[in-house]
Amino acid sequence: MYGSGILAGLGVTLKHFIDSYVDDLKFLGQRYYNPASLNQRQGTRGKGVFTVQFPEEKLPTPERFRFIPFLLYDEKPDGTHDDRCTSCGICAKVCPPQCIWIKRSNDPVTGRPVPQPAAFYIDIDICMNCGYCAEYCPFDAIKMDHDYELASFDRTSAHIFDKQKLDKPVAYYASLRPTDYAAEELVRAEEEAKKAAKKADAASKAAAPVAV
Amino acid sequence: MIDELSNPDIPVPDELKASVTITTLDKIYNWSRRSSIWPMVFGLACCAIEMICTAASRFDISRFGMEVFRATPRQSDLMIVSGTVTKKMVPQIVRLYNQMPEPRYVIAMGACASGGGPFKEGYNVVAGIDKYVPVDVYVPGCPPTPQALLHGLIKLQEKIDSQSLRDVRWYKSETNEPVPVPVLGPDLMDPRQYQLIKQRALQAAAQAEA
Amino acid sequence: MSATAPTVAAVPANLAEHFPAGVVADTRKGYEGYVVGAAQLLQVAGAIRDKLGYNYLSSVTGVDYPESNQIEVVYHAFKTSGGPGLNFKVQADRNDPVVPSLVGLYPGAEFQEREIFDMYGVRFDGHPDLRRILMWDGFAGYPLRKDWKEPFFEEDLKPFASRWPGGDVRRSEESDPFGANVQYPPEFDPYEWTPETETAIYKLIQPKAGNGNGGHLKTDKLIVNIGPQHPSTHGVFRMVVVLDGETVVDLKPVMGYLHRNHEKIGERNTFLQNMPYTDRLDYLASMSNNHAYALSVERLMGVKVPERAEYLRVLMVELTRICSHMWAIGFLLNDLGAFQTPALYAIKERELILDFFEATAGSRMMCNYMRFGGVSRDLPAALRDENTMDFLRDLVNNRLSYAIDELDRFLTHSEILRSRCIGVGVLPAEKAIAYSAAGPLLRASGVDYDLRRADPYSIYDRFDFNVCTRPNGDVYDRYLVRIDEMRESVRICQQVVAGMPTGGEILAGKPQYNVRVPAGESYGRVENPKGELGFYVVSTGKTNPWRYHVRAPSFVNLTLLGEVCKGHKIADVVVILGSIDIVLGEVDR
């Protein structure tokens, strides 16, 4: 029958229309602003309307989500910050659009390079969020942030991130990416233990002849 | 809505609160403008896909009264520059901007539109649309996720809220000059820079001779 | 079949014998194929097409070799019956490069030759319309020549020395006298310069304008510009159309409005740095782009990809195909006037797939997932509150096939869709092959040519799937081929999810950020959702590619747009364009 194709199509739209109320009944007024409902709506079993009511409710960012990079520091017991970055420059070298600038600091007395950056800049108007810096950093010192709410009225001052703006505590990272953090800490601990064992070994070897 | 608009400085008797709201002209003017920002159908590159996703059912831009994407600049309030601006395209963008009626707003969506992005070094890429048209909100990211764009739109609403009828530029007596449309010569030429271009070219020639 | 197996076969023994004067085998280390003398090119190419059966010219590109003062034009020809291809080159003097045009033999070379003219200044003798294609007429210089420098030029190769160890941040425009990315020839005077940019194209179509309506009525033919800013050009694409009433008499595509210098930047990048840039080619199918690029570099490196990584790659690529076809169908309907509803339904499932990409690779669209010798990350343990494998099984076993069936029910039999699409934009099979059309466009014309079957790469030989073809070659058949292909992709995904080895390596060797790639050339190609995506990479044994060329299916598919649109109504032009399914990031690069 001519027109049956259109009618079948309209049937699909009608089904979509009805489906959009199914969840309403299921969650009875709790459909929005409710994490359980959000997960249900956004998953493979969600039916009907799956709108996220941004900004009141936000789609949770997955752990591996990449946005702008940031730098990690360990907090020492006395409250001072210990940068993980050693200014080795690998992130600046691997960065595809070359948006990272690092100034290595030199020891004022010896003039030798110190494993700490004097300055660290990322131009977020160039950054392509590829995540290479985080992937290839051997010290787990630079990671990709989850904060995407960065819209601003002015870019000349706000869009070159300096070290102060990039620095974030390790605890923040641990809260963003718990699984990655746990795995990396495990590797770090192992390496520390190896280093310590080597040191102790060397120390005992060095100490031995003295005893004789 | 009533709470949003009411002016707390002027008390309203309790029995009238259900039916009467006193507000300022600025507030109701801005409220009506910010709740119906019509963007232009204007996609340049990758970011345009995320812009379409923002307009689609999951992020649903119509919750902000912005779903009326207009295919003509004459009917739109907002230009979302979504993607890499190339030299070949920039004359058209400026022309479209000039055709938009006031009040008009521009959002630079993504790293490319804001400052050239990963393609900044390229010979056909304009390092940021703000060299040609005034940008109101910059949304960083490559590409910004739909939620990041929505955040940018909320920022734009904040900006609209902060404006006042008394000093907005489109009611001023002096006319708004259109932005001069760039010209494609041996390279992109900004009509405002002709003097400089001539001067530099002569200098370069002198240098080459020396 | 491992990635190291060459696509380009050893030279067929008889070609050099056939043409003893003009053809020699290319003996440079790592190079394949023949070098043909410019004078013999037409004759040799004719023999390659007619006698040897290489009827499909996939890629034409230029390479600049300033040291030997030569520009080389490289052709890759294949057989639509499948199997490896043939690679032949012509060398031209760099100071005045002239090469005979192959448009007469392979019409699909038209835009690609124009691109070489635009980028290298090679003049093609006998080309019907040799104008700049990506840049505008009047632009100074040939940008892809190695000695041409852009205004923001910093160094020949990345990484730049100014970034580390004394990295003082600076915006490039701050040091430029114009505060912008521009440069002008010496003694250039803008006041005395007259614009001539658009005359060439109008001159080209002007003679055909004139009395319309077959001469019965005294009406003028009308030239209409559609784009570059138009809702149904799928981005910044422009068509100059000559109309007789509402009927299209002639159509010329104009592109380059999104030309962002992918190849120039790619030759400055290191091999690895190009990977995230490939995401931005066909931005609806970043995983496939990654795959093609990884394949072409892996072929040079000779890496074997671990088993699990191959499965992950195929899974990602097939999901990408579903995303991309969903998008194509949704927006084809948009072009047909079914504004929004079908598009919204079609891209709903895409969001779920993007969630999966985001959880695995870290980004919705710009996945940057593959590395040379594998992939960057294994699947995450969980996606939101669900186990990832459960999510995947749910997705590929239930959700996607249901969505495709629903879309089918919704649209396929709709009388409006059928009357708008059947018989519109018909592309006969011979023409499709001659114009180097690829992907669903080619298969909808009845040509059974899918690289996954014709020249299998990765582990596609292990999966059971059909190559979908349709006989008529009209818009409706292209739509149907896409629906069929999505079903086949779902089948492949189901086989991947069922057969994926648990655990095991996902990357061969240690992660390396600065890979040295052995010298040589390589052409890696995959069946991208839009068609055959090829990467032609030339390495000199260093960490940066010497030549990095993208054979973009959308770009080559556009060659036949004018031909197909002629005689149709203007409203159909938009639909035909929608059925070709272009992505401007890839057209203009």
PDB file of C-alpha atoms in Angstrom, chain A residues 1-6 8-10 12-13 15-16 39 42-48 50 59-60 62 64-66 87-90 92-104 121 123 125 128 130-132 135-136 155-156 159-160 177 180, chain C residues 158-160 162-171 173 269 272-273 275-277 280 341 345 348 351-352 355 358-363 366-368 371 376-380 384-386 391 394-395 399 402 406 409-410 413-416 511-513:
ATOM      1  CA  MET A   1       0.000   0.000   0.000  1.00  0.00           C
ATOM      2  CA  TYR A   2       1.377   3.391  -0.894  1.00  0.00           C
ATOM      3  CA  GLY A   3       2.136   5.247   2.315  1.00  0.00           C
ATOM      4  CA  SER A   4       2.705   2.160   4.436  1.00  0.00           C
ATOM      5  CA  GLY A   5       6.421   2.961   4.578  1.00  0.00           C
ATOM      6  CA  ILE A   6       5.704   6.377   6.005  1.00  0.00           C
ATOM      7  CA  ALA A   8       5.835   2.341   9.638  1.00  0.00           C
ATOM      8  CA  GLY A   9       8.278   5.188  10.085  1.00  0.00           C
ATOM      9  CA  LEU A  10       5.761   7.159  12.094  1.00  0.00           C
ATOM     10  CA  VAL A  12       8.996   4.234  15.090  1.00  0.00           C
ATOM     11  CA  THR A  13       8.654   7.867  16.125  1.00  0.00           C
ATOM     12  CA  LYS A  15       7.574   4.270  19.940  1.00  0.00           C
ATOM     13  CA  HIS A  16      10.350   6.713  20.700  1.00  0.00           C
ATOM     14  CA  ASN A  39      23.856   5.597  34.841  1.00  0.00           C
ATOM     15  CA  GLN A  42      23.382   6.599  29.721  1.00  0.00           C
ATOM     16  CA  GLY A  43      24.143   2.886  29.584  1.00  0.00           C
ATOM     17  CA  THR A  44      23.285   0.264  27.001  1.00  0.00           C
ATOM     18  CA  ARG A  45      19.986  -0.499  28.700  1.00  0.00           C
ATOM     19  CA  GLY A  46      18.794   3.082  28.747  1.00  0.00           C
ATOM     20  CA  LYS A  47      15.646   3.773  26.816  1.00  0.00           C
ATOM     21  CA  GLY A  48      13.984   6.954  25.780  1.00  0.00           C
ATOM     22  CA  PHE A  50      18.910  10.277  27.696  1.00  0.00           C
ATOM     23  CA  LEU A  59      28.156  13.124  32.762  1.00  0.00           C
ATOM     24  CA  PRO A  60      30.896  11.535  34.868  1.00  0.00           C
ATOM     25  CA  PRO A  62      35.889   8.340  32.650  1.00  0.00           C
ATOM     26  CA  ARG A  64      41.244   8.072  31.129  1.00  0.00           C
ATOM     27  CA  PHE A  65      39.561  11.240  29.921  1.00  0.00           C
ATOM     28  CA  ARG A  66      42.107  13.724  28.586  1.00  0.00           C
ATOM     29  CA  SER A  87      62.752  19.114  33.541  1.00  0.00           C
ATOM     30  CA  CYS A  88      64.098  16.296  31.391  1.00  0.00           C
ATOM     31  CA  GLY A  89      62.195  17.762  28.471  1.00  0.00           C
ATOM     32  CA  ILE A  90      60.667  14.561  27.102  1.00  0.00           C
ATOM     33  CA  ALA A  92      58.318  19.094  25.282  1.00  0.00           C
ATOM     34  CA  LYS A  93      60.028  16.895  22.702  1.00  0.00           C
ATOM     35  CA  VAL A  94      57.155  14.495  22.175  1.00  0.00           C
ATOM     36  CA  CYS A  95      54.442  17.161  22.088  1.00  0.00           C
ATOM     37  CA  PRO A  96      53.042  17.104  18.514  1.00  0.00           C
ATOM     38  CA  PRO A  97      52.072  20.791  18.248  1.00  0.00           C
ATOM     39  CA  GLN A  98      55.018  21.852  20.445  1.00  0.00           C
ATOM     40  CA  CYS A  99      52.949  23.702  23.018  1.00  0.00           C
ATOM     41  CA  ILE A 100      55.180  23.003  26.043  1.00  0.00           C
ATOM     42  CA  TRP A 101      57.990  25.336  27.045  1.00  0.00           C
ATOM     43  CA  ILE A 102      60.344  24.264  29.846  1.00  0.00           C
ATOM     44  CA  LYS A 103      63.124  26.280  31.392  1.00  0.00           C
ATOM     45  CA  ARG A 104      65.646  24.151  33.163  1.00  0.00           C
ATOM     46  CA  TYR A 121      54.399  26.788  30.264  1.00  0.00           C
ATOM     47  CA  ASP A 123      49.790  27.218  25.642  1.00  0.00           C
ATOM     48  CA  ASP A 125      45.387  27.449  22.548  1.00  0.00           C
ATOM     49  CA  MET A 128      45.612  19.167  21.134  1.00  0.00           C
ATOM     50  CA  CYS A 130      46.622  14.051  22.713  1.00  0.00           C
ATOM     51  CA  GLY A 131      48.062  12.878  26.013  1.00  0.00           C
ATOM     52  CA  TYR A 132      51.555  12.068  24.752  1.00  0.00           C
ATOM     53  CA  GLU A 135      52.084   8.831  28.300  1.00  0.00           C
ATOM     54  CA  TYR A 136      55.814   9.230  27.806  1.00  0.00           C
ATOM     55  CA  ARG A 155      42.701  34.474  26.168  1.00  0.00           C
ATOM     56  CA  THR A 156      45.755  36.689  26.129  1.00  0.00           C
ATOM     57  CA  HIS A 159      45.365  30.786  28.053  1.00  0.00           C
ATOM     58  CA  ILE A 160      49.057  30.320  28.687  1.00  0.00           C
ATOM     59  CA  ARG A 177      42.444   8.341  38.197  1.00  0.00           C
ATOM     60  CA  ASP A 180      46.116   4.389  37.079  1.00  0.00           C
TER      61      ASP A 180
ATOM     62  CA  LYS C 158      60.458  18.867  15.402  1.00  0.00           C
ATOM     63  CA  PRO C 159      61.210  18.929  18.291  1.00  0.00           C
ATOM     64  CA  PHE C 160      62.094  22.620  18.236  1.00  0.00           C
ATOM     65  CA  SER C 162      63.372  26.708  21.602  1.00  0.00           C
ATOM     66  CA  ARG C 163      61.108  24.584  23.770  1.00  0.00           C
ATOM     67  CA  TRP C 164      63.717  23.032  26.023  1.00  0.00           C
ATOM     68  CA  PRO C 165      65.925  23.568  28.032  1.00  0.00           C
ATOM     69  CA  GLY C 166      65.658  27.345  27.759  1.00  0.00           C
ATOM     70  CA  GLY C 167      61.973  27.427  26.946  1.00  0.00           C
ATOM     71  CA  ASP C 168      60.766  30.996  27.056  1.00  0.00           C
ATOM     72  CA  VAL C 169      57.103  31.001  26.196  1.00  0.00           C
ATOM     73  CA  ARG C 170      56.211  33.176  23.271  1.00  0.00           C
ATOM     74  CA  ARG C 171      53.300  33.310  20.900  1.00  0.00           C
ATOM     75  CA  GLU C 173      52.511  36.113  16.275  1.00  0.00           C
ATOM     76  CA  ASN C 269      56.581  16.116  12.847  1.00  0.00           C
ATOM     77  CA  LEU C 272      54.738   9.361  16.258  1.00  0.00           C
ATOM     78  CA  GLN C 273      53.650  12.979  16.426  1.00  0.00           C
ATOM     79  CA  MET C 275      49.287  10.001  15.000  1.00  0.00           C
ATOM     80  CA  PRO C 276      47.057  12.551  16.796  1.00  0.00           C
ATOM     81  CA  TYR C 277      47.005  14.683  13.657  1.00  0.00           C
ATOM     82  CA  ARG C 280      41.684  15.228  12.672  1.00  0.00           C
ATOM     83  CA  THR C 341      14.546  13.628  13.769  1.00  0.00           C
ATOM     84  CA  TYR C 345      17.864   8.869  16.197  1.00  0.00           C
ATOM     85  CA  LYS C 348      22.019   8.240  19.580  1.00  0.00           C
ATOM     86  CA  GLU C 351      27.088   8.440  21.783  1.00  0.00           C
ATOM     87  CA  LEU C 352      27.326   5.011  23.411  1.00  0.00           C
ATOM     88  CA  ASP C 355      31.518   6.641  25.597  1.00  0.00           C
ATOM     89  CA  GLU C 358      36.372   7.856  25.751  1.00  0.00           C
ATOM     90  CA  ALA C 359      36.716   5.256  28.490  1.00  0.00           C
ATOM     91  CA  THR C 360      39.333   3.312  26.528  1.00  0.00           C
ATOM     92  CA  ALA C 361      41.337   5.911  24.652  1.00  0.00           C
ATOM     93  CA  GLY C 362      40.555   9.056  26.615  1.00  0.00           C
ATOM     94  CA  SER C 363      38.685  11.162  24.105  1.00  0.00           C
ATOM     95  CA  MET C 366      40.246  12.408  18.827  1.00  0.00           C
ATOM     96  CA  CYS C 367      41.124   8.981  20.059  1.00  0.00           C
ATOM     97  CA  ASN C 368      44.844   8.851  19.280  1.00  0.00           C
ATOM     98  CA  ARG C 371      50.752   3.135  18.208  1.00  0.00           C
ATOM     99  CA  SER C 376      48.120   2.582  23.602  1.00  0.00           C
ATOM    100  CA  ARG C 377      45.859   1.193  26.320  1.00  0.00           C
ATOM    101  CA  ASP C 378      44.006  -1.996  27.052  1.00  0.00           C
ATOM    102  CA  LEU C 379      40.284  -1.952  27.749  1.00  0.00           C
ATOM    103  CA  PRO C 380      39.380  -0.414  31.091  1.00  0.00           C
ATOM    104  CA  ARG C 384      30.662   3.808  34.518  1.00  0.00           C
ATOM    105  CA  ASP C 385      29.135   1.204  36.838  1.00  0.00           C
ATOM    106  CA  GLU C 386      29.319  -1.635  34.360  1.00  0.00           C
ATOM    107  CA  PHE C 391      28.931  -3.254  28.192  1.00  0.00           C
ATOM    108  CA  ASP C 394      25.389  -5.661  25.346  1.00  0.00           C
ATOM    109  CA  LEU C 395      26.319  -3.070  22.762  1.00  0.00           C
ATOM    110  CA  ARG C 399      21.801  -2.580  21.147  1.00  0.00           C
ATOM    111  CA  TYR C 402      18.368  -3.237  17.262  1.00  0.00           C
ATOM    112  CA  GLU C 406      14.956   0.341  13.789  1.00  0.00           C
ATOM    113  CA  ARG C 409      12.214   0.210   9.615  1.00  0.00           C
ATOM    114  CA  PHE C 410      12.059   3.942  10.080  1.00  0.00           C
ATOM    115  CA  HIS C 413      10.559   1.857   2.920  1.00  0.00           C
ATOM    116  CA  SER C 414       9.461   5.435   3.363  1.00  0.00           C
ATOM    117  CA  GLU C 415       7.891   6.495   0.091  1.00  0.00           C
ATOM    118  CA  ILE C 416       9.297   9.994   0.376  1.00  0.00           C
ATOM    119  CA  PRO C 511      56.786   2.324  24.232  1.00  0.00           C
ATOM    120  CA  GLN C 512      59.103   4.634  22.320  1.00  0.00           C
ATOM    121  CA  TYR C 513      58.550   8.269  21.634  1.00  0.00           C
TER     122      TYR C 513
END
